[in-house]
Amino acid sequence: MARRREPRRRQRGSGMPRRKPASERRDCKPSSFSPVNVVRRRARLALGKARESLAWRGARAHARETAERYNRLRAAAIHRHRSGGRDGSRRFFRHGARCCVKRLSLLVVFLSGLLPLIALAQRAPDTLSKIKAAKSITVAFSADSLPFSYLEKNNQPAGYSIDLCKRVITGIGRAIGVPALAINWVVDTVPNRIAMVASGKADLECANTTQSQSRMKDVDFSSLIFVDGGGFLVRADSTVNGFGDLAGKSIAVTTGTTTEKRVDAMLKERLINAKIVKVKDGVEGVALLESGTVAAFASDKIKLVGLAAQAKDPKVFALLAEDLSFEPYAFMLPRNDSAFRFEVNRALTQVYLSGEIDQIFAKWLGPLGRPSGLLAAMYLLNAIPE
């Protein structure tokens, strides 16, 4: 077969060298903007984006698959915990029993806190309803506490506290709609009067009873009606002129009174060695002092003055100048009966504001002079406005 003859290249002019291709020349670099390079660059960018997109999609798919696997494992663990496997029913009931026990314990604690309140509400007396139904009121008082509370010759109660108490009873009758309340007077000692009011046998106590924290455990008190101080009554011819002179001697004191505790505390505080003789009332104490059996009789000063005035010869007795204690007087009331206490205090306020208290004081304590500054301040502070 005949060989094809290639055409001859056109020769340049004579004497001129042949020009080399650009790829072979050292002084000329291939252009980056050539069509081939542009196509290559675009291909590389497209390939990179494709790889990046595939990698991102793969990462998201992997994360989604991991989350689904975690949720499946978590659900399976919860199911196993609740069912307990083969012993699921036993664990379920055991868990339920524990929950019931906890709830019952909380319920018991809650009810135990409510029980005292329920019992208190059930125990709270309703003295006003009781008085209204009976149309009478029972009042305990003292028979030997002149000038506050004592028995007259006709066996009727009288005194500063009794007059004040009668005005309180009038106010109570007006409040419950029974103006003419019958009054049942009951005379007794201090401990028995406290027990009567605490048990509900007496609705009110009117005497010279000192308001104290220890007594507040059993009864409530009205607003203050008087302030006094404890002291000692001695014989006028005695050598006892002060507390220190009581060393080695006997002191009479009424049983169950605040004075009994104050005398004992004073003797211990001042290191005085004296014998305490307990008596049932003031009459017995004055009798022992008059006979010389005891060197002193301790009680509230106003009461001692009243007892000495009732004696055959009041000049036989003398009152020591020193004060033994501070004694705030108030009426005893049933505990936890705020409605009854409110009516009692409102009646006392009306007496203090109206000026009736001046008449009562002048009637029973006039010989002692006008009310002291402390007593006048007490009247003012307890006159609570409407």
mmCIF file of C-alpha atoms in Angstrom:
data_model
loop_
_atom_site.group_PDB
_atom_site.id
_atom_site.type_symbol
_atom_site.label_atom_id
_atom_site.label_comp_id
_atom_site.label_asym_id
_atom_site.label_seq_id
_atom_site.Cartn_x
_atom_site.Cartn_y
_atom_site.Cartn_z
ATOM 1 C CA MET A 1 0.000 0.000 0.000
ATOM 2 C CA ALA A 2 1.370 3.284 -0.932
ATOM 3 C CA ARG A 3 2.431 5.458 1.980
ATOM 4 C CA ARG A 4 0.647 8.738 2.268
ATOM 5 C CA ARG A 5 2.831 11.633 1.764
ATOM 6 C CA GLU A 6 2.622 14.352 4.329
ATOM 7 C CA PRO A 7 2.400 17.879 3.116
ATOM 8 C CA ARG A 8 5.432 19.997 3.511
ATOM 9 C CA ARG A 9 5.378 22.698 5.991
ATOM 10 C CA ARG A 10 5.759 26.115 4.751
ATOM 11 C CA GLN A 11 9.274 27.319 5.241
ATOM 12 C CA ARG A 12 10.064 30.698 6.668
ATOM 13 C CA GLY A 13 12.227 33.090 5.043
ATOM 14 C CA SER A 14 15.749 32.052 4.421
ATOM 15 C CA GLY A 15 18.132 32.652 7.245
ATOM 16 C CA MET A 16 15.497 32.923 10.074
ATOM 17 C CA PRO A 17 15.418 30.286 12.911
ATOM 18 C CA ARG A 18 12.329 28.215 13.578
ATOM 19 C CA ARG A 19 10.126 29.596 16.405
ATOM 20 C CA LYS A 20 9.648 27.173 19.376
ATOM 21 C CA PRO A 21 6.224 26.483 20.886
ATOM 22 C CA ALA A 22 5.269 28.522 23.936
ATOM 23 C CA SER A 23 5.393 25.448 26.167
ATOM 24 C CA GLU A 24 9.031 24.933 25.280
ATOM 25 C CA ARG A 25 10.101 28.488 25.742
ATOM 26 C CA ARG A 26 11.556 29.447 29.173
ATOM 27 C CA ASP A 27 10.690 33.120 29.036
ATOM 28 C CA CYS A 28 6.970 32.502 28.623
ATOM 29 C CA LYS A 29 4.642 30.876 31.217
ATOM 30 C CA PRO A 30 1.266 29.420 30.342
ATOM 31 C CA SER A 31 -1.591 31.848 31.004
ATOM 32 C CA SER A 32 -3.834 30.995 34.016
ATOM 33 C CA PHE A 33 -6.781 32.454 32.211
ATOM 34 C CA SER A 34 -6.544 30.040 29.415
ATOM 35 C CA PRO A 35 -9.766 28.175 28.713
ATOM 36 C CA VAL A 36 -8.276 24.923 29.865
ATOM 37 C CA ASN A 37 -7.167 26.304 33.211
ATOM 38 C CA VAL A 38 -10.499 27.987 33.811
ATOM 39 C CA VAL A 39 -12.292 24.735 33.153
ATOM 40 C CA ARG A 40 -9.933 22.859 35.441
ATOM 41 C CA ARG A 41 -10.377 25.419 38.222
ATOM 42 C CA ARG A 42 -14.140 25.282 37.999
ATOM 43 C CA ALA A 43 -14.032 21.511 38.028
ATOM 44 C CA ARG A 44 -11.895 21.516 41.154
ATOM 45 C CA LEU A 45 -14.259 23.961 42.936
ATOM 46 C CA ALA A 46 -17.292 21.935 41.988
ATOM 47 C CA LEU A 47 -15.605 18.762 43.179
ATOM 48 C CA GLY A 48 -14.683 20.412 46.534
ATOM 49 C CA LYS A 49 -18.193 21.652 47.092
ATOM 50 C CA ALA A 50 -19.587 18.257 46.276
ATOM 51 C CA ARG A 51 -17.228 16.591 48.735
ATOM 52 C CA GLU A 52 -18.038 19.183 51.436
ATOM 53 C CA SER A 53 -21.773 18.755 50.885
ATOM 54 C CA LEU A 54 -21.465 15.008 51.096
ATOM 55 C CA ALA A 55 -19.400 15.268 54.295
ATOM 56 C CA TRP A 56 -21.923 17.625 55.940
ATOM 57 C CA ARG A 57 -24.824 15.414 54.959
ATOM 58 C CA GLY A 58 -23.008 12.425 56.323
ATOM 59 C CA ALA A 59 -22.275 14.186 59.629
ATOM 60 C CA ARG A 60 -25.911 15.167 60.079
ATOM 61 C CA ALA A 61 -27.074 11.691 59.236
ATOM 62 C CA HIS A 62 -24.587 10.260 61.713
ATOM 63 C CA ALA A 63 -25.738 12.642 64.481
ATOM 64 C CA ARG A 64 -29.376 11.832 63.789
ATOM 65 C CA GLU A 65 -28.658 8.133 63.876
ATOM 66 C CA THR A 66 -26.740 8.509 67.164
ATOM 67 C CA ALA A 67 -29.608 10.453 68.771
ATOM 68 C CA GLU A 68 -32.146 7.861 67.657
ATOM 69 C CA ARG A 69 -29.975 5.073 69.046
ATOM 70 C CA TYR A 70 -29.666 6.941 72.393
ATOM 71 C CA ASN A 71 -33.425 7.461 72.593
ATOM 72 C CA ARG A 72 -34.051 3.788 71.873
ATOM 73 C CA LEU A 73 -31.587 2.725 74.575
ATOM 74 C CA ARG A 74 -33.069 5.210 77.064
ATOM 75 C CA ALA A 75 -36.620 4.040 76.405
ATOM 76 C CA ALA A 76 -35.528 0.440 76.818
ATOM 77 C CA ALA A 77 -33.784 1.247 80.125
ATOM 78 C CA ILE A 78 -36.870 3.029 81.460
ATOM 79 C CA HIS A 79 -39.048 0.131 80.421
ATOM 80 C CA ARG A 80 -36.729 -2.358 82.125
ATOM 81 C CA HIS A 81 -36.656 -0.217 85.306
ATOM 82 C CA ARG A 82 -40.438 0.046 85.459
ATOM 83 C CA SER A 83 -41.167 -3.531 84.561
ATOM 84 C CA GLY A 84 -38.258 -4.995 86.482
ATOM 85 C CA GLY A 85 -37.743 -7.789 84.029
ATOM 86 C CA ARG A 86 -38.997 -11.097 85.269
ATOM 87 C CA ASP A 87 -39.501 -9.674 88.763
ATOM 88 C CA GLY A 88 -41.293 -6.582 87.445
ATOM 89 C CA SER A 89 -44.604 -7.035 89.227
ATOM 90 C CA ARG A 90 -42.914 -7.453 92.578
ATOM 91 C CA ARG A 91 -40.809 -4.356 92.080
ATOM 92 C CA PHE A 92 -43.813 -2.418 90.871
ATOM 93 C CA PHE A 93 -45.845 -3.227 93.970
ATOM 94 C CA ARG A 94 -42.847 -2.603 96.215
ATOM 95 C CA HIS A 95 -42.337 0.815 94.642
ATOM 96 C CA GLY A 96 -46.059 1.563 94.967
ATOM 97 C CA ALA A 97 -46.007 0.530 98.612
ATOM 98 C CA ARG A 98 -43.106 2.863 99.301
ATOM 99 C CA CYS A 99 -44.976 5.727 97.659
ATOM 100 C CA CYS A 100 -48.081 4.959 99.709
ATOM 101 C CA VAL A 101 -46.061 4.842 102.924
ATOM 102 C CA LYS A 102 -44.470 8.207 102.144
ATOM 103 C CA ARG A 103 -47.819 9.769 101.345
ATOM 104 C CA LEU A 104 -49.391 8.313 104.478
ATOM 105 C CA SER A 105 -46.479 9.630 106.550
ATOM 106 C CA LEU A 106 -46.976 13.127 105.145
ATOM 107 C CA LEU A 107 -50.708 12.856 105.815
ATOM 108 C CA VAL A 108 -50.082 11.772 109.410
ATOM 109 C CA VAL A 109 -47.692 14.688 109.977
ATOM 110 C CA PHE A 110 -50.214 17.115 108.488
ATOM 111 C CA LEU A 111 -53.079 15.777 110.594
ATOM 112 C CA SER A 112 -50.948 15.734 113.741
ATOM 113 C CA GLY A 113 -50.374 19.457 113.234
ATOM 114 C CA LEU A 114 -54.091 20.061 112.795
ATOM 115 C CA LEU A 115 -55.224 18.000 115.778
ATOM 116 C CA PRO A 116 -54.116 20.548 118.430
ATOM 117 C CA LEU A 117 -55.928 23.296 116.523
ATOM 118 C CA ILE A 118 -59.057 21.163 116.221
ATOM 119 C CA ALA A 119 -58.889 20.235 119.890
ATOM 120 C CA LEU A 120 -58.323 23.877 120.818
ATOM 121 C CA ALA A 121 -61.343 24.919 118.784
ATOM 122 C CA GLN A 122 -63.424 22.241 120.473
ATOM 123 C CA ARG A 123 -62.170 23.169 123.940
ATOM 124 C CA ALA A 124 -62.566 26.923 123.509
ATOM 125 C CA PRO A 125 -65.336 27.960 125.899
ATOM 126 C CA ASP A 126 -68.257 30.126 124.885
ATOM 127 C CA THR A 127 -68.863 31.938 128.150
ATOM 128 C CA LEU A 128 -71.183 34.544 126.674
ATOM 129 C CA SER A 129 -73.567 31.891 125.302
ATOM 130 C CA LYS A 130 -73.439 30.049 128.608
ATOM 131 C CA ILE A 131 -74.308 33.211 130.563
ATOM 132 C CA LYS A 132 -77.046 34.144 128.108
ATOM 133 C CA ALA A 133 -78.665 30.712 128.313
ATOM 134 C CA ALA A 134 -78.573 30.673 132.132
ATOM 135 C CA LYS A 135 -79.349 34.414 132.454
ATOM 136 C CA SER A 136 -76.870 34.420 135.324
ATOM 137 C CA ILE A 137 -73.136 34.696 135.909
ATOM 138 C CA THR A 138 -70.994 32.950 138.530
ATOM 139 C CA VAL A 139 -68.337 35.135 140.145
ATOM 140 C CA ALA A 140 -65.602 33.971 142.534
ATOM 141 C CA PHE A 141 -64.203 36.439 145.075
ATOM 142 C CA SER A 142 -62.167 36.741 148.266
ATOM 143 C CA ALA A 143 -63.684 37.170 151.720
ATOM 144 C CA ASP A 144 -60.675 38.790 153.446
ATOM 145 C CA SER A 145 -59.074 41.195 150.976
ATOM 146 C CA LEU A 146 -60.337 44.526 152.303
ATOM 147 C CA PRO A 147 -60.644 47.051 150.688
ATOM 148 C CA PHE A 148 -60.759 45.103 147.392
ATOM 149 C CA SER A 149 -62.948 42.109 148.111
ATOM 150 C CA TYR A 150 -64.487 41.024 151.404
ATOM 151 C CA LEU A 151 -67.743 39.921 153.040
ATOM 152 C CA GLU A 152 -69.864 42.464 154.843
ATOM 153 C CA LYS A 153 -71.900 41.668 157.959
ATOM 154 C CA ASN A 154 -74.895 40.781 155.788
ATOM 155 C CA ASN A 155 -72.698 38.222 153.934
ATOM 156 C CA GLN A 156 -72.704 40.329 150.777
ATOM 157 C CA PRO A 157 -69.477 40.947 148.852
ATOM 158 C CA ALA A 158 -68.086 44.481 148.863
ATOM 159 C CA GLY A 159 -64.932 46.371 147.968
ATOM 160 C CA TYR A 160 -63.093 48.182 145.187
ATOM 161 C CA SER A 161 -62.898 45.105 142.945
ATOM 162 C CA ILE A 162 -66.516 44.143 143.637
ATOM 163 C CA ASP A 163 -67.856 47.562 142.587
ATOM 164 C CA LEU A 164 -65.733 47.459 139.455
ATOM 165 C CA CYS A 165 -66.893 43.900 138.781
ATOM 166 C CA LYS A 166 -70.563 44.878 139.028
ATOM 167 C CA ARG A 167 -70.074 47.503 136.331
ATOM 168 C CA VAL A 168 -68.392 44.897 134.123
ATOM 169 C CA ILE A 169 -71.331 42.518 134.619
ATOM 170 C CA THR A 170 -73.734 45.302 133.620
ATOM 171 C CA GLY A 171 -71.786 45.771 130.385
ATOM 172 C CA ILE A 172 -71.821 42.025 129.683
ATOM 173 C CA GLY A 173 -75.598 41.861 130.224
ATOM 174 C CA ARG A 174 -76.101 44.754 127.830
ATOM 175 C CA ALA A 175 -73.909 43.061 125.198
ATOM 176 C CA ILE A 176 -75.789 39.723 125.267
ATOM 177 C CA GLY A 177 -79.235 41.254 125.567
ATOM 178 C CA VAL A 178 -79.904 40.254 129.193
ATOM 179 C CA PRO A 179 -79.805 43.536 131.167
ATOM 180 C CA ALA A 180 -80.779 42.019 134.539
ATOM 181 C CA LEU A 181 -78.207 39.260 134.965
ATOM 182 C CA ALA A 182 -78.405 37.259 138.189
ATOM 183 C CA ILE A 183 -75.049 37.044 140.016
ATOM 184 C CA ASN A 184 -73.972 33.909 141.869
ATOM 185 C CA TRP A 185 -71.202 34.966 144.282
ATOM 186 C CA VAL A 186 -68.807 32.179 145.339
ATOM 187 C CA VAL A 187 -66.192 32.860 148.035
ATOM 188 C CA ASP A 188 -62.972 30.819 148.161
ATOM 189 C CA THR A 189 -59.173 30.931 148.478
ATOM 190 C CA VAL A 190 -56.783 31.975 145.717
ATOM 191 C CA PRO A 191 -55.815 28.439 144.545
ATOM 192 C CA ASN A 192 -59.441 27.321 144.546
ATOM 193 C CA ARG A 193 -60.565 30.431 142.660
ATOM 194 C CA ILE A 194 -57.985 29.759 139.966
ATOM 195 C CA ALA A 195 -59.188 26.153 139.686
ATOM 196 C CA MET A 196 -62.827 27.260 139.499
ATOM 197 C CA VAL A 197 -62.201 29.648 136.610
ATOM 198 C CA ALA A 198 -59.950 27.148 134.809
ATOM 199 C CA SER A 199 -62.567 24.383 135.049
ATOM 200 C CA GLY A 200 -65.500 26.604 134.085
ATOM 201 C CA LYS A 201 -67.226 26.465 137.464
ATOM 202 C CA ALA A 202 -66.805 30.238 137.719
ATOM 203 C CA ASP A 203 -67.239 32.611 134.788
ATOM 204 C CA LEU A 204 -65.321 35.486 136.353
ATOM 205 C CA GLU A 205 -63.101 36.165 139.367
ATOM 206 C CA CYS A 206 -63.127 39.563 141.070
ATOM 207 C CA ALA A 207 -60.657 40.160 143.890
ATOM 208 C CA ASN A 208 -57.067 41.361 144.246
ATOM 209 C CA THR A 209 -55.500 38.594 142.162
ATOM 210 C CA THR A 210 -52.060 39.306 140.723
ATOM 211 C CA GLN A 211 -51.588 38.716 137.027
ATOM 212 C CA SER A 212 -48.586 36.426 136.521
ATOM 213 C CA GLN A 213 -47.153 34.292 133.745
ATOM 214 C CA SER A 214 -47.440 31.102 135.771
ATOM 215 C CA ARG A 215 -51.178 31.669 136.213
ATOM 216 C CA MET A 216 -51.609 32.426 132.511
ATOM 217 C CA LYS A 217 -51.011 28.732 131.845
ATOM 218 C CA ASP A 218 -54.426 27.997 133.362
ATOM 219 C CA VAL A 219 -56.493 31.191 133.023
ATOM 220 C CA ASP A 220 -56.650 34.462 131.124
ATOM 221 C CA PHE A 221 -56.708 37.957 132.600
ATOM 222 C CA SER A 222 -58.552 41.164 131.891
ATOM 223 C CA SER A 223 -56.951 44.570 131.583
ATOM 224 C CA LEU A 224 -55.270 45.732 134.788
ATOM 225 C CA ILE A 225 -57.539 47.120 137.509
ATOM 226 C CA PHE A 226 -54.910 48.145 140.086
ATOM 227 C CA VAL A 227 -51.185 48.123 140.823
ATOM 228 C CA ASP A 228 -49.796 47.509 144.268
ATOM 229 C CA GLY A 229 -46.607 46.384 145.974
ATOM 230 C CA GLY A 230 -45.941 43.566 148.400
ATOM 231 C CA GLY A 231 -44.756 44.330 151.910
ATOM 232 C CA PHE A 232 -44.595 43.230 155.558
ATOM 233 C CA LEU A 233 -46.949 43.995 158.424
ATOM 234 C CA VAL A 234 -45.240 43.888 161.826
ATOM 235 C CA ARG A 235 -46.085 44.827 165.387
ATOM 236 C CA ALA A 236 -45.489 48.480 166.267
ATOM 237 C CA ASP A 237 -43.394 47.476 169.302
ATOM 238 C CA SER A 238 -41.253 45.093 167.227
ATOM 239 C CA THR A 239 -37.538 45.512 166.572
ATOM 240 C CA VAL A 240 -38.067 44.632 162.908
ATOM 241 C CA ASN A 241 -37.449 47.790 160.868
ATOM 242 C CA GLY A 242 -36.311 46.232 157.593
ATOM 243 C CA PHE A 243 -35.858 42.991 155.706
ATOM 244 C CA GLY A 244 -32.507 42.300 157.368
ATOM 245 C CA ASP A 245 -34.114 42.273 160.826
ATOM 246 C CA LEU A 246 -36.204 39.206 159.851
ATOM 247 C CA ALA A 247 -33.207 36.878 160.260
ATOM 248 C CA GLY A 248 -33.963 34.088 162.710
ATOM 249 C CA LYS A 249 -37.665 35.005 162.884
ATOM 250 C CA SER A 250 -40.922 33.563 161.492
ATOM 251 C CA ILE A 251 -42.891 35.095 158.617
ATOM 252 C CA ALA A 252 -46.529 34.286 157.873
ATOM 253 C CA VAL A 253 -47.623 34.146 154.220
ATOM 254 C CA THR A 254 -50.849 33.064 152.527
ATOM 255 C CA THR A 255 -50.608 29.748 150.663
ATOM 256 C CA GLY A 256 -50.829 29.821 146.868
ATOM 257 C CA THR A 257 -50.185 33.557 146.440
ATOM 258 C CA THR A 258 -47.489 35.306 144.453
ATOM 259 C CA THR A 259 -46.266 36.807 147.732
ATOM 260 C CA GLU A 260 -45.289 33.329 148.914
ATOM 261 C CA LYS A 261 -42.890 32.952 145.995
ATOM 262 C CA ARG A 262 -41.545 36.495 146.358
ATOM 263 C CA VAL A 263 -40.779 36.077 150.064
ATOM 264 C CA ASP A 264 -38.924 32.825 149.439
ATOM 265 C CA ALA A 265 -36.917 34.413 146.603
ATOM 266 C CA MET A 266 -36.074 37.492 148.693
ATOM 267 C CA LEU A 267 -34.811 35.419 151.611
ATOM 268 C CA LYS A 268 -32.571 33.364 149.341
ATOM 269 C CA GLU A 269 -31.291 36.430 147.491
ATOM 270 C CA ARG A 270 -30.382 38.304 150.695
ATOM 271 C CA LEU A 271 -29.183 35.168 152.516
ATOM 272 C CA ILE A 272 -31.698 35.695 155.318
ATOM 273 C CA ASN A 273 -32.412 32.632 157.415
ATOM 274 C CA ALA A 274 -36.075 32.945 158.373
ATOM 275 C CA LYS A 275 -38.906 30.461 158.823
ATOM 276 C CA ILE A 276 -41.974 30.702 156.571
ATOM 277 C CA VAL A 277 -45.318 29.863 158.176
ATOM 278 C CA LYS A 278 -48.090 29.224 155.643
ATOM 279 C CA VAL A 279 -51.626 30.367 156.477
ATOM 280 C CA LYS A 280 -54.902 29.891 154.622
ATOM 281 C CA ASP A 281 -55.963 33.575 154.587
ATOM 282 C CA GLY A 282 -55.171 37.078 155.822
ATOM 283 C CA VAL A 283 -57.304 36.808 158.953
ATOM 284 C CA GLU A 284 -55.228 33.885 160.198
ATOM 285 C CA GLY A 285 -51.992 35.693 159.356
ATOM 286 C CA VAL A 286 -52.979 38.819 161.307
ATOM 287 C CA ALA A 287 -54.085 36.666 164.253
ATOM 288 C CA LEU A 288 -50.669 34.959 164.382
ATOM 289 C CA LEU A 289 -48.939 38.345 164.204
ATOM 290 C CA GLU A 290 -51.146 39.811 166.917
ATOM 291 C CA SER A 291 -50.426 36.881 169.233
ATOM 292 C CA GLY A 292 -46.671 37.116 168.645
ATOM 293 C CA THR A 293 -46.412 33.681 166.990
ATOM 294 C CA VAL A 294 -44.809 35.268 163.918
ATOM 295 C CA ALA A 295 -42.716 38.430 163.611
ATOM 296 C CA ALA A 296 -44.238 39.579 160.297
ATOM 297 C CA PHE A 297 -47.057 38.879 157.887
ATOM 298 C CA ALA A 298 -46.300 39.283 154.155
ATOM 299 C CA SER A 299 -48.958 40.293 151.635
ATOM 300 C CA ASP A 300 -49.995 43.147 149.333
ATOM 301 C CA LYS A 301 -49.628 46.477 151.124
ATOM 302 C CA ILE A 302 -53.177 47.712 150.498
ATOM 303 C CA LYS A 303 -54.533 44.423 151.765
ATOM 304 C CA LEU A 304 -52.351 44.651 154.878
ATOM 305 C CA VAL A 305 -53.708 48.139 155.578
ATOM 306 C CA GLY A 306 -57.263 46.848 155.277
ATOM 307 C CA LEU A 307 -56.602 43.881 157.568
ATOM 308 C CA ALA A 308 -54.988 46.100 160.188
ATOM 309 C CA ALA A 309 -57.982 48.460 160.052
ATOM 310 C CA GLN A 310 -60.300 45.533 160.860
ATOM 311 C CA ALA A 311 -58.295 44.492 163.929
ATOM 312 C CA LYS A 312 -59.383 45.263 167.476
ATOM 313 C CA ASP A 313 -56.570 47.785 167.873
ATOM 314 C CA PRO A 314 -55.126 48.966 164.535
ATOM 315 C CA LYS A 315 -52.400 50.934 166.353
ATOM 316 C CA VAL A 316 -50.752 47.658 167.337
ATOM 317 C CA PHE A 317 -49.503 47.152 163.756
ATOM 318 C CA ALA A 318 -47.037 48.951 161.514
ATOM 319 C CA LEU A 319 -46.100 48.586 157.846
ATOM 320 C CA LEU A 320 -42.465 48.314 156.740
ATOM 321 C CA ALA A 321 -41.413 50.986 154.254
ATOM 322 C CA GLU A 322 -39.584 48.576 151.922
ATOM 323 C CA ASP A 323 -41.433 47.104 148.949
ATOM 324 C CA LEU A 324 -41.293 43.367 148.515
ATOM 325 C CA SER A 325 -42.675 43.128 144.976
ATOM 326 C CA PHE A 326 -44.771 44.697 142.223
ATOM 327 C CA GLU A 327 -48.343 43.367 142.088
ATOM 328 C CA PRO A 328 -50.536 44.122 139.032
ATOM 329 C CA TYR A 329 -54.181 43.193 139.736
ATOM 330 C CA ALA A 330 -56.620 41.920 137.097
ATOM 331 C CA PHE A 331 -59.815 39.873 136.844
ATOM 332 C CA MET A 332 -59.378 36.176 136.062
ATOM 333 C CA LEU A 333 -61.239 34.859 132.993
ATOM 334 C CA PRO A 334 -61.646 31.485 131.254
ATOM 335 C CA ARG A 335 -58.752 30.735 128.941
ATOM 336 C CA ASN A 336 -59.086 30.952 125.140
ATOM 337 C CA ASP A 337 -62.350 32.911 125.185
ATOM 338 C CA SER A 338 -61.506 36.086 123.301
ATOM 339 C CA ALA A 339 -65.147 37.171 122.881
ATOM 340 C CA PHE A 340 -65.758 37.180 126.635
ATOM 341 C CA ARG A 341 -62.424 38.898 127.335
ATOM 342 C CA PHE A 342 -63.312 41.579 124.803
ATOM 343 C CA GLU A 343 -66.610 42.409 126.556
ATOM 344 C CA VAL A 344 -64.917 42.522 129.974
ATOM 345 C CA ASN A 345 -62.162 44.836 128.737
ATOM 346 C CA ARG A 346 -64.626 47.047 126.888
ATOM 347 C CA ALA A 347 -66.642 47.511 130.084
ATOM 348 C CA LEU A 348 -63.460 48.383 132.017
ATOM 349 C CA THR A 349 -62.506 50.900 129.340
ATOM 350 C CA GLN A 350 -65.869 52.623 129.670
ATOM 351 C CA VAL A 351 -65.404 52.881 133.447
ATOM 352 C CA TYR A 352 -61.904 54.353 133.039
ATOM 353 C CA LEU A 353 -62.948 56.863 130.370
ATOM 354 C CA SER A 354 -66.210 57.958 131.999
ATOM 355 C CA GLY A 355 -64.609 58.959 135.290
ATOM 356 C CA GLU A 356 -66.478 56.343 137.346
ATOM 357 C CA ILE A 357 -63.136 54.936 138.431
ATOM 358 C CA ASP A 358 -62.502 58.128 140.423
ATOM 359 C CA GLN A 359 -65.692 57.560 142.422
ATOM 360 C CA ILE A 360 -64.819 53.918 143.110
ATOM 361 C CA PHE A 361 -61.287 54.824 144.178
ATOM 362 C CA ALA A 362 -62.488 57.624 146.463
ATOM 363 C CA LYS A 363 -65.032 55.304 148.086
ATOM 364 C CA TRP A 364 -62.601 52.520 149.022
ATOM 365 C CA LEU A 365 -59.112 54.029 148.896
ATOM 366 C CA GLY A 366 -59.832 57.706 149.579
ATOM 367 C CA PRO A 367 -58.102 57.736 153.016
ATOM 368 C CA LEU A 368 -54.839 56.818 151.243
ATOM 369 C CA GLY A 369 -54.980 59.981 149.125
ATOM 370 C CA ARG A 370 -55.275 60.436 145.390
ATOM 371 C CA PRO A 371 -54.167 57.719 142.924
ATOM 372 C CA SER A 372 -50.403 57.578 142.489
ATOM 373 C CA GLY A 373 -48.815 58.557 139.202
ATOM 374 C CA LEU A 374 -48.271 54.899 138.373
ATOM 375 C CA LEU A 375 -51.916 54.030 139.040
ATOM 376 C CA ALA A 376 -53.187 57.018 137.034
ATOM 377 C CA ALA A 377 -50.961 55.973 134.130
ATOM 378 C CA MET A 378 -52.340 52.435 134.398
ATOM 379 C CA TYR A 379 -55.915 53.723 134.083
ATOM 380 C CA LEU A 380 -54.935 55.777 131.040
ATOM 381 C CA LEU A 381 -53.006 53.000 129.293
ATOM 382 C CA ASN A 382 -55.854 50.511 129.750
ATOM 383 C CA ALA A 383 -58.523 52.913 128.466
ATOM 384 C CA ILE A 384 -58.446 51.521 124.924
ATOM 385 C CA PRO A 385 -60.527 53.650 122.512
ATOM 386 C CA GLU A 386 -63.232 52.194 120.278
#
